[in-house]
Amino acid sequence: MESPTAIAAALTRRRERVAAAWALDDTVVLVGAGEPVPIPGGADQTYPFISHSEYFWLADMECPGAVVAFDPASGWVDFVPEVTEAERVWEGRRDAPGTPRSQLADWLAARRGRDVVVLGSPIEGQAPSARAAELRETMMHVRRPKDAVELGRMRRANAASAAGYGVAQRMIAAGVTERAIQIELEAEFLRAGGDCTAYGTIVGTGPDSAVLHFSPGARVVKPGDAVLIDAGAQVQRYASDVTRTYQAPGGDRGFFRDLYQVVLGVEQRAVARCTPGTEWREVHLRAAIELTAGLVDLGLLRGEPLDLVDRDVHALFFPHGLGHLVGLGVRDAGGYLPGRVRSERPGLKNLRTDLPLEPGYTITVEPGIYFIPPLLRDPDRRAEFKDAVNWARVDEHLEFGGIRIEDNVHVTDGAPEVLTAAIPTALS
């Protein structure tokens, strides 16, 4: 756990960096934490509150109704709402450090006539500004490299995740349900220091492992099943995002082993390419070519891998992007560089990040190969790729599911650091 002094120093540096990047003249910036959202029909209940990520990065507080204000002439002010007696009695809420929110109106009145840009969550009484998108994009770029406080939290989240994966792997056996694995995995996250899960846990067995965003259900593990787990713990809003795929004991191990080795080799080489200045789109495309080469070697595809990727044949088996930035939330400050647009090609349209990597970035690397019936049974695709896909061989494995391996990679000035290395990838 970092000290209050370390947090204060980190927040000061973050504010200095973003103020320098904005290079504002007479514009005032307000960054809102947001307001609680009532649960419909829930009387006085609200959904669990989390501050907007832009506010949290600047303030490191979960504080409903709070605002961080910036005037380039006078600096930063933290406005926090006064705590009511009812909030003290019913919620045990305490005063947050800062200036009472009631003084924000006077602060703004003293700056009347100047442009006001609102970031974070909307603030009542403040109109949208045409400059908001520009300042948000600049702030997003500043947020991408992780400082020591952020990395410390991510390391603790990954340590908690490693403990959970250890429990889950030991549970995998015929007759165990997806839901049972989820329960024990998440419980161990909490026992090992996680605050909560970073996102909805995925546990898919057999054909369920080919559903990219799958909610665990009552299906039981069968001998030889692929068991795909995509889950991560969160510590003080910072996330771990990990996928491992295991094979349940029993059944044929040959096809699973061969497919797994293809995915693992691609993942390891993609991790090694996460170096400063490397274009993420190129890392993705190299991974797509290598996955395609593996499918050719296994007799599932026919042709030259580069030509097959140019035709987007690989997207039948690898329909998602190679990864995304992770940190303050499971998808953090990603997106495309200004001027770059999302491709409509099947093999690129799901790429969430398109920018050169820089030191301090943390990114997921998560190649996969899946047998997804809605894609592979589609008659139009079968006709289009009749020369490129060995459909008879594919049909033998339509109920196989999928294999994905995902690590969190910290880009450094030297070799990339795998933050999730404590969770084994080697086949047992």
Tab-separated table of C-alpha atoms in Angstrom, residues 114-424:
chain	number	residue	atom	x	y	z
A	114	ARG	CA	-13.969	32.885	-19.910
A	115	ASP	CA	-14.464	29.606	-21.768
A	116	VAL	CA	-15.300	26.711	-19.413
A	117	VAL	CA	-14.598	23.144	-20.548
A	118	VAL	CA	-16.171	20.230	-18.648
A	119	LEU	CA	-14.435	16.856	-18.607
A	120	GLY	CA	-15.238	13.773	-16.555
A	121	SER	CA	-18.953	13.556	-15.796
A	122	PRO	CA	-21.363	16.355	-16.746
A	123	ILE	CA	-21.783	19.146	-14.212
A	124	GLU	CA	-25.195	20.692	-13.695
A	125	GLY	CA	-25.452	24.211	-15.076
A	126	GLN	CA	-22.401	23.879	-17.335
A	127	ALA	CA	-22.951	23.727	-21.088
A	128	PRO	CA	-20.823	21.480	-23.328
A	129	SER	CA	-17.797	23.141	-24.906
A	130	ALA	CA	-16.475	22.612	-28.416
A	131	ARG	CA	-12.978	22.165	-26.924
A	132	ALA	CA	-13.918	19.228	-24.704
A	133	ALA	CA	-12.945	16.552	-27.236
A	134	GLU	CA	-9.549	18.170	-27.831
A	135	LEU	CA	-8.696	18.469	-24.129
A	136	ARG	CA	-9.975	14.966	-23.402
A	137	GLU	CA	-7.797	13.505	-26.154
A	138	THR	CA	-4.769	15.354	-24.774
A	139	MET	CA	-5.509	14.161	-21.254
A	140	MET	CA	-5.943	10.593	-22.469
A	141	HIS	CA	-2.495	10.660	-24.032
A	142	VAL	CA	-0.964	11.990	-20.791
A	143	ARG	CA	-2.728	9.257	-18.808
A	144	ARG	CA	-1.375	6.369	-20.870
A	145	PRO	CA	2.059	5.957	-19.232
A	146	LYS	CA	1.602	4.536	-15.734
A	147	ASP	CA	3.382	6.083	-12.759
A	148	ALA	CA	4.756	4.195	-9.755
A	149	VAL	CA	1.509	4.433	-7.773
A	150	GLU	CA	-0.508	3.051	-10.668
A	151	LEU	CA	1.932	0.234	-11.350
A	152	GLY	CA	1.982	-0.678	-7.669
A	153	ARG	CA	-1.776	-1.124	-7.665
A	154	MET	CA	-1.681	-3.116	-10.872
A	155	ARG	CA	0.977	-5.407	-9.419
A	156	ARG	CA	-1.225	-6.049	-6.371
A	157	ALA	CA	-4.215	-6.702	-8.622
A	158	ASN	CA	-2.182	-9.187	-10.632
A	159	ALA	CA	-0.930	-10.907	-7.487
A	160	ALA	CA	-4.525	-11.369	-6.315
A	161	SER	CA	-5.438	-12.647	-9.779
A	162	ALA	CA	-2.613	-15.185	-9.670
A	163	ALA	CA	-3.974	-16.578	-6.412
A	164	GLY	CA	-7.443	-16.916	-7.917
A	165	TYR	CA	-6.174	-18.666	-11.031
A	166	GLY	CA	-4.258	-21.131	-8.885
A	167	VAL	CA	-7.483	-22.141	-7.143
A	168	ALA	CA	-9.459	-22.298	-10.386
A	169	GLN	CA	-6.912	-24.479	-12.175
A	170	ARG	CA	-6.934	-26.997	-9.337
A	171	MET	CA	-10.732	-27.223	-9.541
A	172	ILE	CA	-10.948	-28.164	-13.206
A	173	ALA	CA	-12.302	-31.682	-13.472
A	174	ALA	CA	-15.233	-33.459	-15.040
A	175	GLY	CA	-18.518	-32.611	-13.320
A	176	VAL	CA	-17.540	-29.160	-11.990
A	177	THR	CA	-19.726	-26.321	-13.245
A	178	GLU	CA	-18.588	-23.065	-14.794
A	179	ARG	CA	-20.384	-21.201	-12.029
A	180	ALA	CA	-18.570	-23.149	-9.294
A	181	ILE	CA	-15.212	-22.235	-10.830
A	182	GLN	CA	-16.254	-18.576	-11.007
A	183	ILE	CA	-17.292	-18.507	-7.335
A	184	GLU	CA	-14.031	-19.907	-6.009
A	185	LEU	CA	-11.893	-17.863	-8.402
A	186	GLU	CA	-13.526	-14.587	-7.345
A	187	ALA	CA	-13.502	-15.482	-3.653
A	188	GLU	CA	-9.750	-16.074	-3.843
A	189	PHE	CA	-9.275	-12.714	-5.579
A	190	LEU	CA	-10.781	-11.080	-2.497
A	191	ARG	CA	-8.915	-13.242	-0.004
A	192	ALA	CA	-5.643	-12.345	-1.753
A	193	GLY	CA	-6.182	-8.599	-1.529
A	194	GLY	CA	-8.399	-7.673	-4.450
A	195	ASP	CA	-11.176	-5.151	-3.854
A	196	CYS	CA	-13.473	-6.691	-6.453
A	197	THR	CA	-13.372	-8.150	-9.932
A	198	ALA	CA	-12.188	-5.785	-12.643
A	199	TYR	CA	-14.955	-6.903	-15.035
A	200	GLY	CA	-17.495	-9.673	-15.475
A	201	THR	CA	-15.725	-13.002	-15.082
A	202	ILE	CA	-15.729	-15.328	-18.096
A	203	VAL	CA	-15.614	-19.078	-17.531
A	204	GLY	CA	-16.475	-21.039	-20.650
A	205	THR	CA	-16.173	-24.793	-21.001
A	206	GLY	CA	-16.306	-26.840	-24.184
A	207	PRO	CA	-18.236	-24.914	-26.875
A	208	ASP	CA	-18.893	-22.078	-24.391
A	209	SER	CA	-15.177	-21.236	-24.555
A	210	ALA	CA	-15.733	-19.901	-28.088
A	211	VAL	CA	-18.175	-17.222	-26.889
A	212	LEU	CA	-15.944	-14.178	-26.516
A	213	HIS	CA	-17.893	-12.525	-23.681
A	214	PHE	CA	-19.438	-15.508	-21.923
A	215	SER	CA	-21.215	-15.441	-18.544
A	216	PRO	CA	-20.572	-18.636	-16.554
A	217	GLY	CA	-23.545	-20.974	-16.299
A	218	ALA	CA	-24.562	-24.404	-15.118
A	219	ARG	CA	-22.722	-26.365	-17.803
A	220	VAL	CA	-20.447	-28.986	-16.290
A	221	VAL	CA	-16.908	-29.683	-17.413
A	222	LYS	CA	-16.606	-32.795	-19.548
A	223	PRO	CA	-13.467	-34.902	-20.054
A	224	GLY	CA	-11.068	-33.209	-22.458
A	225	ASP	CA	-12.983	-29.907	-22.521
A	226	ALA	CA	-11.269	-26.635	-23.206
A	227	VAL	CA	-11.849	-24.444	-20.148
A	228	LEU	CA	-11.298	-20.759	-20.888
A	229	ILE	CA	-11.111	-18.337	-17.949
A	230	ASP	CA	-10.901	-14.587	-18.541
A	231	ALA	CA	-10.940	-12.738	-15.232
A	232	GLY	CA	-8.986	-10.298	-13.121
A	233	ALA	CA	-8.937	-8.655	-9.729
A	234	GLN	CA	-9.050	-4.915	-9.149
A	235	VAL	CA	-7.167	-2.939	-6.497
A	236	GLN	CA	-8.010	0.724	-5.833
A	237	ARG	CA	-9.599	1.020	-9.282
A	238	TYR	CA	-6.607	-0.534	-11.092
A	239	ALA	CA	-7.249	-3.690	-13.053
A	240	SER	CA	-5.730	-7.000	-13.982
A	241	ASP	CA	-7.036	-8.605	-17.196
A	242	VAL	CA	-5.917	-12.193	-17.734
A	243	THR	CA	-6.984	-15.176	-19.800
A	244	ARG	CA	-5.823	-18.732	-19.471
A	245	THR	CA	-7.184	-21.808	-21.216
A	246	TYR	CA	-6.868	-25.239	-19.665
A	247	GLN	CA	-7.854	-28.717	-20.765
A	248	ALA	CA	-9.906	-30.868	-18.430
A	249	PRO	CA	-8.426	-34.299	-17.711
A	250	GLY	CA	-9.430	-37.088	-20.066
A	251	GLY	CA	-10.339	-37.047	-23.729
A	252	ASP	CA	-8.111	-36.448	-26.739
A	253	ARG	CA	-5.223	-34.156	-25.885
A	254	GLY	CA	-3.599	-34.013	-29.319
A	255	PHE	CA	-5.697	-31.361	-31.057
A	256	PHE	CA	-5.919	-29.180	-27.948
A	257	ARG	CA	-2.161	-29.409	-27.428
A	258	ASP	CA	-1.378	-28.534	-31.041
A	259	LEU	CA	-3.753	-25.567	-31.123
A	260	TYR	CA	-2.543	-24.369	-27.724
A	261	GLN	CA	1.087	-24.373	-28.806
A	262	VAL	CA	0.187	-22.227	-31.828
A	263	VAL	CA	-1.578	-19.637	-29.655
A	264	LEU	CA	1.118	-19.671	-26.976
A	265	GLY	CA	3.928	-19.165	-29.494
A	266	VAL	CA	2.077	-16.266	-31.117
A	267	GLU	CA	1.421	-14.703	-27.715
A	268	GLN	CA	5.028	-14.953	-26.585
A	269	ARG	CA	6.353	-13.412	-29.790
A	270	ALA	CA	3.773	-10.606	-29.638
A	271	VAL	CA	4.794	-9.844	-26.046
A	272	ALA	CA	8.427	-9.565	-27.141
A	273	ARG	CA	7.414	-6.996	-29.774
A	274	CYS	CA	5.937	-4.632	-27.166
A	275	THR	CA	8.799	-2.154	-27.322
A	276	PRO	CA	8.868	1.659	-27.589
A	277	GLY	CA	7.948	3.013	-30.996
A	278	THR	CA	6.358	-0.212	-32.219
A	279	GLU	CA	3.016	0.293	-33.944
A	280	TRP	CA	0.338	-1.756	-32.184
A	281	ARG	CA	-1.484	-2.380	-35.475
A	282	GLU	CA	1.670	-4.054	-36.786
A	283	VAL	CA	1.934	-6.263	-33.683
A	284	HIS	CA	-1.684	-7.280	-34.281
A	285	LEU	CA	-1.134	-8.050	-37.970
A	286	ARG	CA	2.040	-10.051	-37.287
A	287	ALA	CA	0.085	-12.104	-34.755
A	288	ALA	CA	-2.705	-12.646	-37.287
A	289	ILE	CA	-0.216	-13.919	-39.873
A	290	GLU	CA	1.392	-16.289	-37.380
A	291	LEU	CA	-1.966	-17.623	-36.168
A	292	THR	CA	-2.930	-18.187	-39.791
A	293	ALA	CA	0.328	-20.036	-40.455
A	294	GLY	CA	-0.475	-22.301	-37.525
A	295	LEU	CA	-3.929	-23.035	-38.917
A	296	VAL	CA	-2.362	-23.874	-42.287
A	297	ASP	CA	0.082	-26.242	-40.584
A	298	LEU	CA	-2.829	-27.958	-38.806
A	299	GLY	CA	-4.656	-28.449	-42.104
A	300	LEU	CA	-7.522	-26.107	-41.298
A	301	LEU	CA	-6.573	-23.450	-43.858
A	302	ARG	CA	-4.981	-23.617	-47.293
A	303	GLY	CA	-2.709	-21.049	-48.903
A	304	GLU	CA	-0.035	-18.510	-48.051
A	305	PRO	CA	-0.618	-16.952	-44.592
A	306	LEU	CA	-0.009	-13.375	-45.758
A	307	ASP	CA	-2.484	-13.764	-48.631
A	308	LEU	CA	-5.049	-15.315	-46.296
A	309	VAL	CA	-4.726	-12.418	-43.855
A	310	ASP	CA	-5.068	-9.925	-46.713
A	311	ARG	CA	-8.394	-11.622	-47.463
A	312	ASP	CA	-9.361	-11.581	-43.740
A	313	VAL	CA	-9.762	-15.366	-43.691
A	314	HIS	CA	-8.121	-15.400	-40.263
A	315	ALA	CA	-11.037	-13.388	-38.835
A	316	LEU	CA	-13.149	-16.555	-39.011
A	317	PHE	CA	-10.989	-17.933	-36.197
A	318	PHE	CA	-9.522	-14.741	-34.656
A	319	PRO	CA	-12.253	-12.071	-34.878
A	320	HIS	CA	-11.016	-9.664	-32.215
A	321	GLY	CA	-8.090	-7.299	-31.770
A	322	LEU	CA	-4.846	-8.438	-30.184
A	323	GLY	CA	-5.315	-6.318	-27.070
A	324	HIS	CA	-5.975	-2.967	-25.428
A	325	LEU	CA	-4.472	-0.642	-22.858
A	326	VAL	CA	-5.239	-1.564	-19.264
A	327	GLY	CA	-4.797	0.251	-15.957
A	328	LEU	CA	-7.406	2.548	-14.438
A	329	GLY	CA	-10.152	0.140	-15.417
A	330	VAL	CA	-9.948	-2.847	-17.684
A	331	ARG	CA	-9.828	-0.678	-20.818
A	332	ASP	CA	-7.911	2.459	-20.035
A	333	ALA	CA	-7.036	5.469	-22.201
A	334	GLY	CA	-6.897	3.482	-25.394
A	335	GLY	CA	-8.269	4.403	-28.765
A	336	TYR	CA	-6.620	5.662	-31.922
A	337	LEU	CA	-4.145	8.433	-32.551
A	338	PRO	CA	-5.805	11.578	-33.910
A	339	GLY	CA	-6.337	11.242	-37.641
A	340	ARG	CA	-6.515	7.451	-37.604
A	341	VAL	CA	-9.862	5.824	-38.288
A	342	ARG	CA	-11.219	2.382	-37.602
A	343	SER	CA	-11.009	-0.026	-40.506
A	344	GLU	CA	-14.112	-1.790	-41.800
A	345	ARG	CA	-12.119	-4.919	-42.641
A	346	PRO	CA	-13.257	-7.976	-40.623
A	347	GLY	CA	-9.687	-8.543	-39.475
A	348	LEU	CA	-9.167	-4.977	-38.210
A	349	LYS	CA	-12.540	-3.492	-37.274
A	350	ASN	CA	-12.326	-4.796	-33.702
A	351	LEU	CA	-8.856	-3.368	-33.055
A	352	ARG	CA	-9.401	-1.194	-29.954
A	353	THR	CA	-5.987	0.472	-30.024
A	354	ASP	CA	-4.058	1.938	-32.931
A	355	LEU	CA	-0.992	3.900	-31.833
A	356	PRO	CA	2.742	3.475	-31.304
A	357	LEU	CA	3.717	2.010	-27.942
A	358	GLU	CA	5.615	4.202	-25.489
A	359	PRO	CA	7.455	3.479	-22.221
A	360	GLY	CA	5.018	3.213	-19.342
A	361	TYR	CA	2.102	1.878	-21.385
A	362	THR	CA	0.475	-1.312	-20.133
A	363	ILE	CA	-1.324	-3.349	-22.736
A	364	THR	CA	-2.982	-6.729	-22.962
A	365	VAL	CA	-1.671	-9.272	-25.444
A	366	GLU	CA	-4.414	-11.825	-26.091
A	367	PRO	CA	-4.366	-13.867	-29.299
A	368	GLY	CA	-6.881	-16.645	-29.686
A	369	ILE	CA	-8.224	-19.289	-32.019
A	370	TYR	CA	-11.914	-20.142	-31.795
A	371	PHE	CA	-14.437	-22.371	-33.503
A	372	ILE	CA	-17.463	-20.056	-33.479
A	373	PRO	CA	-20.488	-21.728	-35.096
A	374	PRO	CA	-22.272	-18.495	-36.176
A	375	LEU	CA	-19.176	-17.596	-38.220
A	376	LEU	CA	-18.161	-21.031	-39.415
A	377	ARG	CA	-21.641	-22.265	-40.365
A	378	ASP	CA	-22.498	-19.140	-42.343
A	379	PRO	CA	-23.174	-20.240	-45.949
A	380	ASP	CA	-21.935	-16.979	-47.475
A	381	ARG	CA	-18.574	-17.314	-45.731
A	382	ARG	CA	-18.351	-20.962	-46.703
A	383	ALA	CA	-18.851	-19.999	-50.321
A	384	GLU	CA	-16.450	-17.053	-50.215
A	385	PHE	CA	-13.635	-19.049	-48.618
A	386	LYS	CA	-14.226	-22.492	-50.129
A	387	ASP	CA	-10.705	-22.470	-51.561
A	388	ALA	CA	-9.036	-21.247	-48.371
A	389	VAL	CA	-10.734	-23.231	-45.604
A	390	ASN	CA	-10.699	-26.991	-45.210
A	391	TRP	CA	-14.333	-27.058	-44.213
A	392	ALA	CA	-14.422	-30.830	-43.681
A	393	ARG	CA	-11.600	-30.535	-41.133
A	394	VAL	CA	-13.244	-27.512	-39.504
A	395	ASP	CA	-16.534	-29.379	-39.143
A	396	GLU	CA	-14.758	-32.031	-37.070
A	397	HIS	CA	-14.108	-29.393	-34.401
A	398	LEU	CA	-17.184	-27.145	-34.440
A	399	GLU	CA	-17.952	-28.055	-30.814
A	400	PHE	CA	-14.358	-27.620	-29.633
A	401	GLY	CA	-14.691	-24.051	-28.353
A	402	GLY	CA	-11.639	-21.817	-28.267
A	403	ILE	CA	-8.217	-21.069	-26.806
A	404	ARG	CA	-7.073	-17.618	-25.703
A	405	ILE	CA	-3.975	-16.662	-23.723
A	406	GLU	CA	-3.748	-13.132	-22.336
A	407	ASP	CA	-1.078	-11.294	-20.381
A	408	ASN	CA	-0.666	-7.701	-19.176
A	409	VAL	CA	2.519	-6.210	-20.571
A	410	HIS	CA	4.316	-3.127	-19.274
A	411	VAL	CA	6.340	-1.373	-21.965
A	412	THR	CA	9.746	-0.260	-20.701
A	413	ASP	CA	12.866	1.298	-22.192
A	414	GLY	CA	14.252	-2.226	-22.385
A	415	ALA	CA	12.558	-5.617	-22.582
A	416	PRO	CA	8.804	-5.660	-21.899
A	417	GLU	CA	7.722	-6.720	-18.418
A	418	VAL	CA	4.917	-9.278	-18.126
A	419	LEU	CA	2.927	-8.204	-15.059
A	420	THR	CA	0.939	-11.450	-15.113
A	421	ALA	CA	3.943	-13.782	-15.342
A	422	ALA	CA	3.055	-15.453	-12.021
A	423	ILE	CA	0.078	-17.140	-13.723
A	424	PRO	CA	1.596	-20.067	-15.641
